[in-house]
Coordinates of C-alpha atoms in Angstrom, one line a residue:
X1 CA 26.5 33.7 -3.2
X2 CA 26.7 30.9 -0.8
X3 CA 23.9 28.4 -0.4
X4 CA 23.5 25.7 2.3
X5 CA 20.4 23.2 2.5
X6 CA 19.7 21.5 5.8
X7 CA 19.1 18.5 6.0
X8 CA 19.9 17.0 2.6
X9 CA 18.5 13.5 3.4
X10 CA 15.3 13.0 5.3
X11 CA 12.5 10.4 5.8
X12 CA 9.1 11.5 4.6
X13 CA 5.8 9.9 5.5
X14 CA 3.2 10.4 2.7
X15 CA 0.5 13.0 3.8
X16 CA 2.8 14.5 6.3
X17 CA 4.8 17.8 5.6
X18 CA 8.5 17.6 5.5
X19 CA 10.7 20.8 5.7
X20 CA 14.2 21.8 4.7
X21 CA 15.9 25.1 5.4
X22 CA 17.7 26.9 2.5
X23 CA 20.2 29.4 3.9
X24 CA 21.7 32.0 1.4
X25 CA 24.6 34.4 2.1
X26 CA 25.3 37.5 0.0
X27 CA 28.9 37.4 -0.7
X28 CA 28.9 40.3 -3.1
X29 CA 29.3 44.1 -2.7
X30 CA 25.7 45.1 -3.7
X31 CA 22.2 44.2 -2.7
X32 CA 21.2 41.0 -4.2
X33 CA 17.9 39.2 -5.0
X34 CA 17.5 35.5 -4.8
X35 CA 14.7 33.3 -6.1
X36 CA 13.8 29.7 -5.1
X37 CA 12.6 26.7 -7.0
X38 CA 12.1 23.0 -6.3
X39 CA 12.6 20.6 -9.2
X40 CA 11.8 17.0 -9.6
X41 CA 8.5 17.1 -7.8
X42 CA 4.9 18.1 -8.6
X43 CA 4.7 21.9 -7.8
X44 CA 1.4 21.4 -6.1
X45 CA 3.3 19.3 -3.5
X46 CA 5.7 22.1 -2.5
X47 CA 5.5 25.5 -0.7
X48 CA 8.2 27.9 0.1
X49 CA 7.6 30.5 2.9
X50 CA 9.8 33.1 1.1
X51 CA 9.8 32.5 -2.7
X52 CA 12.3 35.5 -2.9
X53 CA 14.9 37.1 -0.8
X54 CA 16.7 40.5 -0.8
X55 CA 19.9 40.6 1.0
X56 CA 22.4 43.5 1.7
X57 CA 26.2 42.8 1.2
X58 CA 27.5 40.4 3.7
X59 CA 23.9 39.6 5.0
X60 CA 22.4 36.1 5.2
X61 CA 18.7 34.9 4.9
X62 CA 16.7 31.6 4.9
X63 CA 13.6 30.3 3.3
X64 CA 11.7 27.0 4.4
X65 CA 10.7 24.6 1.8
X66 CA 7.8 22.4 2.7
X67 CA 7.2 19.1 0.8
X68 CA 4.1 17.1 1.3
X69 CA 3.9 13.9 -0.7
X70 CA 0.5 12.6 -1.3
X71 CA -0.8 9.4 0.2
X72 CA -0.2 6.5 -2.1
X73 CA 3.2 7.6 -3.1
X74 CA 5.3 4.2 -3.6
X75 CA 7.8 3.4 -0.9
X76 CA 11.5 4.1 -1.8
X77 CA 13.9 7.0 -2.2
X78 CA 13.6 10.0 -4.7
X79 CA 15.9 12.9 -5.3
X80 CA 14.5 16.5 -5.5
X81 CA 16.6 19.6 -6.3
X82 CA 16.5 22.9 -4.7
X83 CA 17.5 25.7 -7.1
X84 CA 18.6 29.2 -6.0
X85 CA 18.9 31.8 -8.7
X86 CA 20.5 35.3 -8.2
X87 CA 18.3 37.9 -9.8
X88 CA 21.1 40.6 -9.8
X89 CA 24.6 40.4 -11.3
X90 CA 26.6 38.1 -11.3
X91 CA 23.4 36.1 -11.7
X92 CA 24.8 32.9 -10.1
X93 CA 22.8 29.8 -9.9
X94 CA 23.1 26.9 -7.2
X95 CA 21.2 23.5 -7.5
X96 CA 21.4 21.3 -4.2
X97 CA 19.9 17.8 -4.4
X98 CA 17.8 16.5 -1.4
X99 CA 17.1 12.8 -1.0
X100 CA 13.5 12.0 0.3
X101 CA 12.9 8.4 1.6
X102 CA 9.3 7.2 1.8
X103 CA 9.2 4.3 4.4
X104 CA 7.2 1.3 3.4
X105 CA 3.7 1.1 4.9
X106 CA 2.3 -2.4 4.1
X107 CA -1.5 -2.8 4.2
X108 CA -3.9 -5.2 2.7
X109 CA -7.7 -5.7 2.4
X110 CA -9.0 -9.3 2.2
X111 CA -12.5 -10.5 1.3
X112 CA -14.1 -13.7 0.4
X113 CA -16.7 -14.0 -2.2
X114 CA -19.4 -15.4 -1.5
X115 CA -19.2 -15.3 2.2
X116 CA -21.5 -18.3 2.4
X117 CA -21.2 -21.1 -0.2
X118 CA -23.3 -24.3 -0.6
X119 CA -21.7 -27.4 -2.0
X120 CA -21.2 -31.2 -1.8
X121 CA -17.7 -32.7 -1.5
X122 CA -16.3 -29.4 -2.9
X123 CA -17.1 -25.7 -3.2
X124 CA -15.7 -22.8 -5.2
X125 CA -15.0 -19.5 -3.7
X126 CA -12.9 -16.3 -4.7
X127 CA -10.3 -14.7 -2.5
X128 CA -10.0 -10.9 -3.1
X129 CA -6.9 -9.2 -2.1
X130 CA -6.3 -5.4 -2.4
X131 CA -2.9 -4.0 -1.7
X132 CA -3.8 -0.5 -0.2
X133 CA -0.2 0.2 1.1
X134 CA 2.6 1.7 -0.7
X135 CA 5.0 -1.3 -1.1
X136 CA 4.8 -4.6 -3.1
X137 CA 3.9 -7.4 -1.1
X138 CA 4.0 -11.2 -1.5
X139 CA 0.6 -12.6 -1.1
X140 CA 0.8 -15.9 0.8
X141 CA -2.8 -17.4 1.1
X142 CA -3.5 -20.0 3.9
X143 CA -6.9 -21.5 5.2
X144 CA -8.0 -23.0 8.4
X145 CA -11.2 -24.4 9.9
X146 CA -12.0 -25.7 13.4
X147 CA -12.2 -29.3 12.5
X148 CA -9.1 -29.4 10.2
X149 CA -11.1 -31.4 7.7
X150 CA -11.2 -28.7 4.9
X151 CA -8.5 -28.7 2.3
X152 CA -7.9 -25.4 0.6
X153 CA -6.5 -25.4 -3.0
X154 CA -4.5 -22.1 -3.5
X155 CA -1.6 -21.2 -5.9
X156 CA 1.5 -23.0 -4.7
X157 CA 3.7 -20.0 -4.6
X158 CA 3.6 -16.5 -3.2
X159 CA 2.1 -14.0 -5.7
X160 CA 3.5 -10.4 -5.8
X161 CA 1.0 -7.8 -5.4
X162 CA 1.8 -4.1 -6.4
X163 CA 0.6 -1.1 -4.5
X164 CA -3.0 -0.3 -5.6
X165 CA -3.4 -3.6 -7.3
X166 CA -6.3 -6.2 -6.6
X167 CA -5.9 -9.8 -7.3
X168 CA -8.8 -12.3 -7.2
X169 CA -7.7 -15.9 -6.6
X170 CA -10.2 -18.7 -7.3
X171 CA -10.0 -21.3 -4.5
X172 CA -11.5 -24.7 -4.1
X173 CA -12.6 -26.1 -0.7
X174 CA -12.7 -30.0 -0.2
X175 CA -13.9 -31.9 2.7
X176 CA -15.4 -35.4 3.3
X177 CA -19.1 -35.2 2.6
X178 CA -21.7 -36.6 5.1
X179 CA -23.9 -39.5 4.0
X180 CA -27.0 -38.3 5.6
X181 CA -28.6 -35.9 7.9
X182 CA -29.0 -32.1 7.9
X183 CA -26.6 -30.0 5.9
X184 CA -23.3 -29.4 7.8
X185 CA -22.1 -25.7 8.2
X186 CA -18.3 -25.5 8.0
X187 CA -16.9 -22.1 9.2
X188 CA -13.6 -21.3 7.8
X189 CA -11.0 -18.4 7.6
X190 CA -8.5 -17.3 4.9
X191 CA -5.4 -15.5 5.7
X192 CA -3.3 -13.3 3.3
X193 CA -0.1 -11.2 3.6
X194 CA 3.4 -11.5 4.7
X195 CA 4.2 -14.3 7.3
X196 CA 3.8 -12.9 10.9
X197 CA 1.3 -10.2 10.0
X198 CA -1.4 -11.7 8.1
X199 CA -5.0 -10.2 7.3
X200 CA -7.9 -12.5 8.0
X201 CA -11.4 -12.8 6.5
X202 CA -14.0 -15.5 7.4
X203 CA -16.6 -17.5 5.4
X204 CA -18.8 -20.6 5.6
X205 CA -19.4 -23.6 3.6
X206 CA -22.7 -25.2 3.9
X207 CA -22.2 -28.9 3.0
X208 CA -25.1 -30.9 1.8
X209 CA -25.2 -34.5 2.8
X210 CA -25.4 -37.2 0.2
X211 CA -28.8 -38.3 1.4
X212 CA -31.2 -35.7 3.0
X213 CA -33.8 -36.6 5.8
X214 CA -36.5 -36.4 3.3
X215 CA -34.8 -38.9 0.9
X216 CA -34.2 -41.2 3.9
X217 CA -37.9 -41.0 4.8
X218 CA -39.0 -41.6 1.3
X219 CA -36.7 -44.7 1.2
X220 CA -38.1 -46.0 4.4
X221 CA -41.6 -45.6 3.1
X222 CA -40.9 -47.3 -0.1
X223 CA -39.2 -50.2 1.9
X224 CA -42.2 -50.5 4.1

């Protein structure tokens, strides 16, 4: 029995079928039967168009093995094995390894809670990051506002987030508080993710003045 598998290395996108061809030649002098199995992977992820082959002496045949890795499988390289067993004497068995490489597909979801917060000289929010991709990411947080007056207090270093993991980061906003007048609305944005390709979410901070208009009016009346 002679067995060949083509290709033995391939890139596989999760959720997309990938195929390899298993060729078998009967090198014996009698009709032979051959059975195929795929090892090292969930059987529900695999299909074989011809689980068994019957070959005359000197004849060759082939089976197509289709592997569909489910979405969410971590990025990286995994090894599976294709086993071909001869069902007739001399009952030979061949095992050939195939390397499947799942490319990294980074993806993040970002949210600010609450979207609108009210405070004085500071306010507290939570930044929620979901790693919906298949590879670990270093979460780098940054904040911005049009006036450039808001200071954002984040963790000082990048935080690794595993695939499927959610991280909630308490964040404090700080800015000079107006002395009087109406509440000031400060729109801001938070970005998260790798440098060069961040995900952005927005929010607003309603900053109360130290003295409201009603307080000023009452003070004026008392002075009068």
